[in-house]
Amino acid sequence: ETAVFQTPNYHVTQVGNEVSFNCKQTLGHDTMYWYKQDSKKLLKIMFSYNNKQLIVNETVPRRFSPQSSDKAHLNLRIKSVEPEDSAVYLCASSPGLQDTQYFGPGTRLLVL
Amino acid sequence: QQKVQQSPESLIVPEGGMASLNCTSSDRNVDYFWWYRQHSGKSPKMLMSIFSNGEKEEGRFTVHLNKASLHTSLHIRDSQPSDSALYLCAARMSNYNVLYFGSGTKLTVEP
């Protein structure tokens, strides 16, 4: 099956902990993205990676960092989570920078 | 300020009716629009994209674009209960190669 896969589906953690989310795409795309979708359903770009190069970082707090081993994988690490980090984190990929993006199922994070 | 605005925030139409959703960008660097549909608890799925002035039709879905006013609209005819979802408009800024999303229109199709 060709798609964008994310793990875990859901994660609950305490303030100050570190979390990591995984994303893998089997679509053969060159570009991958991380988005944050808040409680009002607003989708905001966090990072994009094209051929392992970070291209966009939209004023994201330093505690967030993307990690990529190859063009099919883009993980997201959050050091010392805060309550406002509670959201759904969506991974996406596209053939190139200007192409349609395909989304994974998302990881819902709840910070207590 | 959000670069992409959508209206209405929510919309209720009867089954078989026409749903019309609007999207406008405030940034003149926009060169491409996408419409995504997100069912509750699911990820956004691309419906249609448009970059040329005019109209594009695919089945029950029609999208219009007016580049001068940076306004796009999505029209769903013969709406079905399965069309009930959050509809997201995304605009690409040519100078940044970044997609900006609107906050969506929640469509409910009542049987």
PDB file of C-alpha atoms in Angstrom:
ATOM      1  CA  GLU A   1       0.000   0.000   0.000  1.00  0.00           C
ATOM      2  CA  THR A   2       1.339   3.432  -0.949  1.00  0.00           C
ATOM      3  CA  ALA A   3       0.480   6.145   1.512  1.00  0.00           C
ATOM      4  CA  VAL A   4       1.689   8.362   4.360  1.00  0.00           C
ATOM      5  CA  PHE A   5       1.925   6.522   7.686  1.00  0.00           C
ATOM      6  CA  GLN A   6       2.203   8.045  11.160  1.00  0.00           C
ATOM      7  CA  THR A   7       2.835   6.607  14.604  1.00  0.00           C
ATOM      8  CA  PRO A   8       1.584   6.787  17.256  1.00  0.00           C
ATOM      9  CA  ASN A   9      -2.092   7.607  16.673  1.00  0.00           C
ATOM     10  CA  TYR A  10      -2.449   9.144  20.090  1.00  0.00           C
ATOM     11  CA  HIS A  11      -0.037  10.165  22.853  1.00  0.00           C
ATOM     12  CA  VAL A  12      -0.655  11.501  26.351  1.00  0.00           C
ATOM     13  CA  THR A  13       2.231  12.968  28.308  1.00  0.00           C
ATOM     14  CA  GLN A  14       3.123  15.342  31.122  1.00  0.00           C
ATOM     15  CA  VAL A  15       4.462  18.880  30.813  1.00  0.00           C
ATOM     16  CA  GLY A  16       8.226  18.887  30.430  1.00  0.00           C
ATOM     17  CA  ASN A  17       8.546  15.439  28.855  1.00  0.00           C
ATOM     18  CA  GLU A  18      10.133  14.698  25.487  1.00  0.00           C
ATOM     19  CA  VAL A  19       8.091  13.064  22.711  1.00  0.00           C
ATOM     20  CA  SER A  20       8.841  11.809  19.221  1.00  0.00           C
ATOM     21  CA  PHE A  21       6.456  11.170  16.357  1.00  0.00           C
ATOM     22  CA  ASN A  22       7.238   9.119  13.295  1.00  0.00           C
ATOM     23  CA  CYS A  23       6.234   9.607   9.700  1.00  0.00           C
ATOM     24  CA  LYS A  24       6.954   7.439   6.694  1.00  0.00           C
ATOM     25  CA  GLN A  25       5.754   7.792   3.111  1.00  0.00           C
ATOM     26  CA  THR A  26       5.800   5.057   0.476  1.00  0.00           C
ATOM     27  CA  LEU A  27       4.710   7.327  -2.374  1.00  0.00           C
ATOM     28  CA  GLY A  28       8.220   7.967  -3.648  1.00  0.00           C
ATOM     29  CA  HIS A  29       7.849  11.697  -2.999  1.00  0.00           C
ATOM     30  CA  ASP A  30      10.772  14.079  -2.596  1.00  0.00           C
ATOM     31  CA  THR A  31       9.216  16.491  -0.106  1.00  0.00           C
ATOM     32  CA  MET A  32       7.730  15.935   3.351  1.00  0.00           C
ATOM     33  CA  TYR A  33       6.016  18.278   5.805  1.00  0.00           C
ATOM     34  CA  TRP A  34       4.845  18.590   9.369  1.00  0.00           C
ATOM     35  CA  TYR A  35       1.696  20.557  10.189  1.00  0.00           C
ATOM     36  CA  LYS A  36       0.013  21.368  13.488  1.00  0.00           C
ATOM     37  CA  GLN A  37      -3.784  21.385  13.588  1.00  0.00           C
ATOM     38  CA  ASP A  38      -5.161  23.133  16.643  1.00  0.00           C
ATOM     39  CA  SER A  39      -8.484  22.732  18.414  1.00  0.00           C
ATOM     40  CA  LYS A  40     -10.081  25.197  15.973  1.00  0.00           C
ATOM     41  CA  LYS A  41      -8.938  22.974  13.074  1.00  0.00           C
ATOM     42  CA  LEU A  42      -6.478  25.571  11.776  1.00  0.00           C
ATOM     43  CA  LEU A  43      -3.613  23.869   9.914  1.00  0.00           C
ATOM     44  CA  LYS A  44      -0.229  25.551  10.221  1.00  0.00           C
ATOM     45  CA  ILE A  45       2.979  24.509   8.478  1.00  0.00           C
ATOM     46  CA  MET A  46       5.818  23.714  10.842  1.00  0.00           C
ATOM     47  CA  PHE A  47       8.559  22.232   8.676  1.00  0.00           C
ATOM     48  CA  SER A  48       9.168  20.951   5.204  1.00  0.00           C
ATOM     49  CA  TYR A  49      12.048  18.782   3.976  1.00  0.00           C
ATOM     50  CA  ASN A  50      13.135  18.393   0.389  1.00  0.00           C
ATOM     51  CA  ASN A  51      15.832  15.793  -0.275  1.00  0.00           C
ATOM     52  CA  LYS A  52      16.851  15.911   3.391  1.00  0.00           C
ATOM     53  CA  GLN A  53      17.209  19.687   3.378  1.00  0.00           C
ATOM     54  CA  LEU A  54      15.125  21.798   5.722  1.00  0.00           C
ATOM     55  CA  ILE A  55      13.391  24.385   3.592  1.00  0.00           C
ATOM     56  CA  VAL A  56      10.798  26.066   5.748  1.00  0.00           C
ATOM     57  CA  ASN A  57      10.599  26.666   9.466  1.00  0.00           C
ATOM     58  CA  GLU A  58       7.650  28.896  10.234  1.00  0.00           C
ATOM     59  CA  THR A  59       8.494  30.543  13.562  1.00  0.00           C
ATOM     60  CA  VAL A  60       8.237  27.241  15.389  1.00  0.00           C
ATOM     61  CA  PRO A  61       9.550  27.162  18.985  1.00  0.00           C
ATOM     62  CA  ARG A  62      13.040  25.718  19.344  1.00  0.00           C
ATOM     63  CA  ARG A  63      11.767  22.774  21.373  1.00  0.00           C
ATOM     64  CA  PHE A  64      10.446  21.330  18.094  1.00  0.00           C
ATOM     65  CA  SER A  65      12.930  19.674  15.754  1.00  0.00           C
ATOM     66  CA  PRO A  66      12.452  17.602  12.593  1.00  0.00           C
ATOM     67  CA  GLN A  67      14.626  14.534  12.014  1.00  0.00           C
ATOM     68  CA  SER A  68      15.081  12.789   8.696  1.00  0.00           C
ATOM     69  CA  SER A  69      17.108   9.691   7.863  1.00  0.00           C
ATOM     70  CA  ASP A  70      16.105   9.608   4.199  1.00  0.00           C
ATOM     71  CA  LYS A  71      13.528  11.185   1.919  1.00  0.00           C
ATOM     72  CA  ALA A  72      10.855   8.662   2.934  1.00  0.00           C
ATOM     73  CA  HIS A  73      11.034   9.431   6.651  1.00  0.00           C
ATOM     74  CA  LEU A  74      10.480  12.627   8.595  1.00  0.00           C
ATOM     75  CA  ASN A  75      10.129  12.430  12.361  1.00  0.00           C
ATOM     76  CA  LEU A  76       9.219  15.195  14.772  1.00  0.00           C
ATOM     77  CA  ARG A  77      10.755  15.575  18.205  1.00  0.00           C
ATOM     78  CA  ILE A  78       9.425  17.882  20.914  1.00  0.00           C
ATOM     79  CA  LYS A  79      11.721  18.526  23.861  1.00  0.00           C
ATOM     80  CA  SER A  80       9.982  19.578  27.038  1.00  0.00           C
ATOM     81  CA  VAL A  81       6.359  19.712  25.894  1.00  0.00           C
ATOM     82  CA  GLU A  82       4.043  22.473  27.039  1.00  0.00           C
ATOM     83  CA  PRO A  83       0.226  22.508  27.371  1.00  0.00           C
ATOM     84  CA  GLU A  84      -0.175  24.585  24.203  1.00  0.00           C
ATOM     85  CA  ASP A  85       1.486  21.783  22.240  1.00  0.00           C
ATOM     86  CA  SER A  86      -1.700  19.734  22.605  1.00  0.00           C
ATOM     87  CA  ALA A  87      -2.920  19.354  19.028  1.00  0.00           C
ATOM     88  CA  VAL A  88      -3.028  16.980  16.091  1.00  0.00           C
ATOM     89  CA  TYR A  89       0.261  16.752  14.225  1.00  0.00           C
ATOM     90  CA  LEU A  90      -0.142  15.908  10.563  1.00  0.00           C
ATOM     91  CA  CYS A  91       2.614  14.676   8.300  1.00  0.00           C
ATOM     92  CA  ALA A  92       2.317  15.157   4.546  1.00  0.00           C
ATOM     93  CA  SER A  93       4.348  14.507   1.422  1.00  0.00           C
ATOM     94  CA  SER A  94       4.364  15.749  -2.163  1.00  0.00           C
ATOM     95  CA  PRO A  95       6.284  14.850  -5.322  1.00  0.00           C
ATOM     96  CA  GLY A  96       7.942  18.256  -5.327  1.00  0.00           C
ATOM     97  CA  LEU A  97       7.731  21.571  -3.545  1.00  0.00           C
ATOM     98  CA  GLN A  98       4.918  22.887  -5.733  1.00  0.00           C
ATOM     99  CA  ASP A  99       2.760  19.784  -5.949  1.00  0.00           C
ATOM    100  CA  THR A 100      -0.338  18.476  -4.224  1.00  0.00           C
ATOM    101  CA  GLN A 101       0.307  17.337  -0.674  1.00  0.00           C
ATOM    102  CA  TYR A 102      -0.916  14.011   0.686  1.00  0.00           C
ATOM    103  CA  PHE A 103      -1.581  13.743   4.400  1.00  0.00           C
ATOM    104  CA  GLY A 104      -1.084  10.997   6.929  1.00  0.00           C
ATOM    105  CA  PRO A 105      -3.729  10.112   9.541  1.00  0.00           C
ATOM    106  CA  GLY A 106      -2.202  12.358  12.201  1.00  0.00           C
ATOM    107  CA  THR A 107      -0.906  11.993  15.749  1.00  0.00           C
ATOM    108  CA  ARG A 108      -3.040  13.484  18.490  1.00  0.00           C
ATOM    109  CA  LEU A 109      -0.972  14.832  21.381  1.00  0.00           C
ATOM    110  CA  LEU A 110      -2.440  15.635  24.779  1.00  0.00           C
ATOM    111  CA  VAL A 111      -0.189  17.391  27.289  1.00  0.00           C
ATOM    112  CA  LEU A 112      -1.425  17.234  30.871  1.00  0.00           C
TER     113      LEU A 112
ATOM    114  CA  GLN B   1      -3.305  38.068  10.162  1.00  0.00           C
ATOM    115  CA  GLN B   2      -4.356  34.894   8.373  1.00  0.00           C
ATOM    116  CA  LYS B   3      -3.401  34.823   4.711  1.00  0.00           C
ATOM    117  CA  VAL B   4      -6.433  32.711   3.734  1.00  0.00           C
ATOM    118  CA  GLN B   5      -9.995  33.442   4.824  1.00  0.00           C
ATOM    119  CA  GLN B   6     -12.912  31.089   4.348  1.00  0.00           C
ATOM    120  CA  SER B   7     -16.648  31.662   4.603  1.00  0.00           C
ATOM    121  CA  PRO B   8     -19.059  30.718   5.867  1.00  0.00           C
ATOM    122  CA  GLU B   9     -17.682  29.146   9.019  1.00  0.00           C
ATOM    123  CA  SER B  10     -20.432  26.555   8.897  1.00  0.00           C
ATOM    124  CA  LEU B  11     -23.090  25.631   6.392  1.00  0.00           C
ATOM    125  CA  ILE B  12     -26.133  23.377   6.512  1.00  0.00           C
ATOM    126  CA  VAL B  13     -27.743  22.211   3.265  1.00  0.00           C
ATOM    127  CA  PRO B  14     -30.467  19.635   2.602  1.00  0.00           C
ATOM    128  CA  GLU B  15     -29.649  16.398   0.846  1.00  0.00           C
ATOM    129  CA  GLY B  16     -29.726  17.028  -2.891  1.00  0.00           C
ATOM    130  CA  GLY B  17     -29.060  20.731  -2.457  1.00  0.00           C
ATOM    131  CA  MET B  18     -26.209  22.946  -3.601  1.00  0.00           C
ATOM    132  CA  ALA B  19     -23.396  23.904  -1.214  1.00  0.00           C
ATOM    133  CA  SER B  20     -21.267  26.953  -1.994  1.00  0.00           C
ATOM    134  CA  LEU B  21     -18.048  27.636  -0.104  1.00  0.00           C
ATOM    135  CA  ASN B  22     -15.790  30.671  -0.432  1.00  0.00           C
ATOM    136  CA  CYS B  23     -12.098  31.334   0.003  1.00  0.00           C
ATOM    137  CA  THR B  24     -10.035  34.513  -0.409  1.00  0.00           C
ATOM    138  CA  SER B  25      -6.375  35.263   0.040  1.00  0.00           C
ATOM    139  CA  SER B  26      -4.952  38.538   1.262  1.00  0.00           C
ATOM    140  CA  ASP B  27      -1.540  37.875  -0.262  1.00  0.00           C
ATOM    141  CA  ARG B  28      -0.927  38.783  -3.900  1.00  0.00           C
ATOM    142  CA  ASN B  29       1.865  36.198  -4.096  1.00  0.00           C
ATOM    143  CA  VAL B  30      -0.724  33.420  -4.268  1.00  0.00           C
ATOM    144  CA  ASP B  31      -0.438  31.404  -7.472  1.00  0.00           C
ATOM    145  CA  TYR B  32      -2.326  28.176  -6.726  1.00  0.00           C
ATOM    146  CA  PHE B  33      -5.360  27.098  -4.693  1.00  0.00           C
ATOM    147  CA  TRP B  34      -6.317  23.683  -3.399  1.00  0.00           C
ATOM    148  CA  TRP B  35      -9.530  22.470  -1.778  1.00  0.00           C
ATOM    149  CA  TYR B  36      -9.217  19.677   0.777  1.00  0.00           C
ATOM    150  CA  ARG B  37     -11.946  17.745   2.556  1.00  0.00           C
ATOM    151  CA  GLN B  38     -11.478  16.449   6.089  1.00  0.00           C
ATOM    152  CA  HIS B  39     -13.999  14.072   7.586  1.00  0.00           C
ATOM    153  CA  SER B  40     -14.215  14.021  11.367  1.00  0.00           C
ATOM    154  CA  GLY B  41     -11.224  12.246  12.897  1.00  0.00           C
ATOM    155  CA  LYS B  42      -9.575  11.766   9.516  1.00  0.00           C
ATOM    156  CA  SER B  43      -6.785  13.468   7.581  1.00  0.00           C
ATOM    157  CA  PRO B  44      -7.378  16.084   4.851  1.00  0.00           C
ATOM    158  CA  LYS B  45      -7.835  14.648   1.354  1.00  0.00           C
ATOM    159  CA  MET B  46      -7.315  16.763  -1.753  1.00  0.00           C
ATOM    160  CA  LEU B  47     -10.506  17.414  -3.699  1.00  0.00           C
ATOM    161  CA  MET B  48      -9.551  19.845  -6.425  1.00  0.00           C
ATOM    162  CA  SER B  49      -6.898  22.354  -7.351  1.00  0.00           C
ATOM    163  CA  ILE B  50      -6.987  25.394  -9.606  1.00  0.00           C
ATOM    164  CA  PHE B  51      -4.492  27.983 -10.807  1.00  0.00           C
ATOM    165  CA  SER B  52      -6.105  29.407 -13.949  1.00  0.00           C
ATOM    166  CA  ASN B  53      -8.935  31.896 -14.091  1.00  0.00           C
ATOM    167  CA  GLY B  54     -12.278  30.302 -14.712  1.00  0.00           C
ATOM    168  CA  GLU B  55     -13.997  27.107 -13.770  1.00  0.00           C
ATOM    169  CA  LYS B  56     -13.090  23.464 -13.348  1.00  0.00           C
ATOM    170  CA  GLU B  57     -15.609  20.667 -12.890  1.00  0.00           C
ATOM    171  CA  GLU B  58     -15.156  17.133 -11.602  1.00  0.00           C
ATOM    172  CA  GLY B  59     -18.348  15.187 -11.083  1.00  0.00           C
ATOM    173  CA  ARG B  60     -20.557  16.982  -8.565  1.00  0.00           C
ATOM    174  CA  PHE B  61     -17.770  19.411  -7.643  1.00  0.00           C
ATOM    175  CA  THR B  62     -17.048  22.702  -9.410  1.00  0.00           C
ATOM    176  CA  VAL B  63     -14.349  25.156  -8.459  1.00  0.00           C
ATOM    177  CA  HIS B  64     -14.082  28.754  -9.651  1.00  0.00           C
ATOM    178  CA  LEU B  65     -11.105  31.081  -9.505  1.00  0.00           C
ATOM    179  CA  ASN B  66     -10.880  34.838  -9.976  1.00  0.00           C
ATOM    180  CA  LYS B  67      -7.176  35.639  -9.868  1.00  0.00           C
ATOM    181  CA  ALA B  68      -7.724  39.396  -9.860  1.00  0.00           C
ATOM    182  CA  SER B  69      -9.618  39.214  -6.583  1.00  0.00           C
ATOM    183  CA  LEU B  70      -7.721  36.129  -5.323  1.00  0.00           C
ATOM    184  CA  HIS B  71     -11.070  34.486  -4.690  1.00  0.00           C
ATOM    185  CA  THR B  72     -11.958  30.859  -5.207  1.00  0.00           C
ATOM    186  CA  SER B  73     -15.202  29.046  -4.540  1.00  0.00           C
ATOM    187  CA  LEU B  74     -16.214  25.418  -4.330  1.00  0.00           C
ATOM    188  CA  HIS B  75     -19.700  24.314  -5.305  1.00  0.00           C
ATOM    189  CA  ILE B  76     -21.119  20.904  -4.544  1.00  0.00           C
ATOM    190  CA  ARG B  77     -24.311  19.996  -6.355  1.00  0.00           C
ATOM    191  CA  ASP B  78     -26.648  17.194  -5.330  1.00  0.00           C
ATOM    192  CA  SER B  79     -25.060  17.225  -1.854  1.00  0.00           C
ATOM    193  CA  GLN B  80     -25.005  13.917   0.008  1.00  0.00           C
ATOM    194  CA  PRO B  81     -24.789  13.210   3.753  1.00  0.00           C
ATOM    195  CA  SER B  82     -21.337  11.717   3.052  1.00  0.00           C
ATOM    196  CA  ASP B  83     -20.231  15.199   1.927  1.00  0.00           C
ATOM    197  CA  SER B  84     -20.581  16.376   5.541  1.00  0.00           C
ATOM    198  CA  ALA B  85     -17.038  17.354   6.519  1.00  0.00           C
ATOM    199  CA  LEU B  86     -14.656  20.233   7.097  1.00  0.00           C
ATOM    200  CA  TYR B  87     -13.614  21.843   3.811  1.00  0.00           C
ATOM    201  CA  LEU B  88     -10.197  23.469   3.844  1.00  0.00           C
ATOM    202  CA  CYS B  89      -8.914  25.940   1.308  1.00  0.00           C
ATOM    203  CA  ALA B  90      -5.135  26.163   0.828  1.00  0.00           C
ATOM    204  CA  ALA B  91      -3.201  28.791  -1.064  1.00  0.00           C
ATOM    205  CA  ARG B  92       0.373  28.507  -2.245  1.00  0.00           C
ATOM    206  CA  MET B  93       2.595  31.553  -2.037  1.00  0.00           C
ATOM    207  CA  SER B  94       4.906  31.458  -5.024  1.00  0.00           C
ATOM    208  CA  ASN B  95       7.705  33.291  -3.278  1.00  0.00           C
ATOM    209  CA  TYR B  96       7.826  30.906  -0.318  1.00  0.00           C
ATOM    210  CA  ASN B  97       6.614  27.585  -1.792  1.00  0.00           C
ATOM    211  CA  VAL B  98       4.486  27.275   1.312  1.00  0.00           C
ATOM    212  CA  LEU B  99       0.833  26.277   1.645  1.00  0.00           C
ATOM    213  CA  TYR B 100      -1.343  28.412   3.878  1.00  0.00           C
ATOM    214  CA  PHE B 101      -4.647  26.973   5.000  1.00  0.00           C
ATOM    215  CA  GLY B 102      -7.864  28.704   5.912  1.00  0.00           C
ATOM    216  CA  SER B 103      -9.727  27.735   9.059  1.00  0.00           C
ATOM    217  CA  GLY B 104     -12.297  25.807   7.058  1.00  0.00           C
ATOM    218  CA  THR B 105     -16.016  25.584   6.424  1.00  0.00           C
ATOM    219  CA  LYS B 106     -17.909  22.907   8.284  1.00  0.00           C
ATOM    220  CA  LEU B 107     -20.516  21.499   5.922  1.00  0.00           C
ATOM    221  CA  THR B 108     -23.466  19.487   7.197  1.00  0.00           C
ATOM    222  CA  VAL B 109     -25.780  17.809   4.698  1.00  0.00           C
ATOM    223  CA  GLU B 110     -29.059  16.896   6.324  1.00  0.00           C
ATOM    224  CA  PRO B 111     -30.982  13.841   5.038  1.00  0.00           C
TER     225      PRO B 111
END
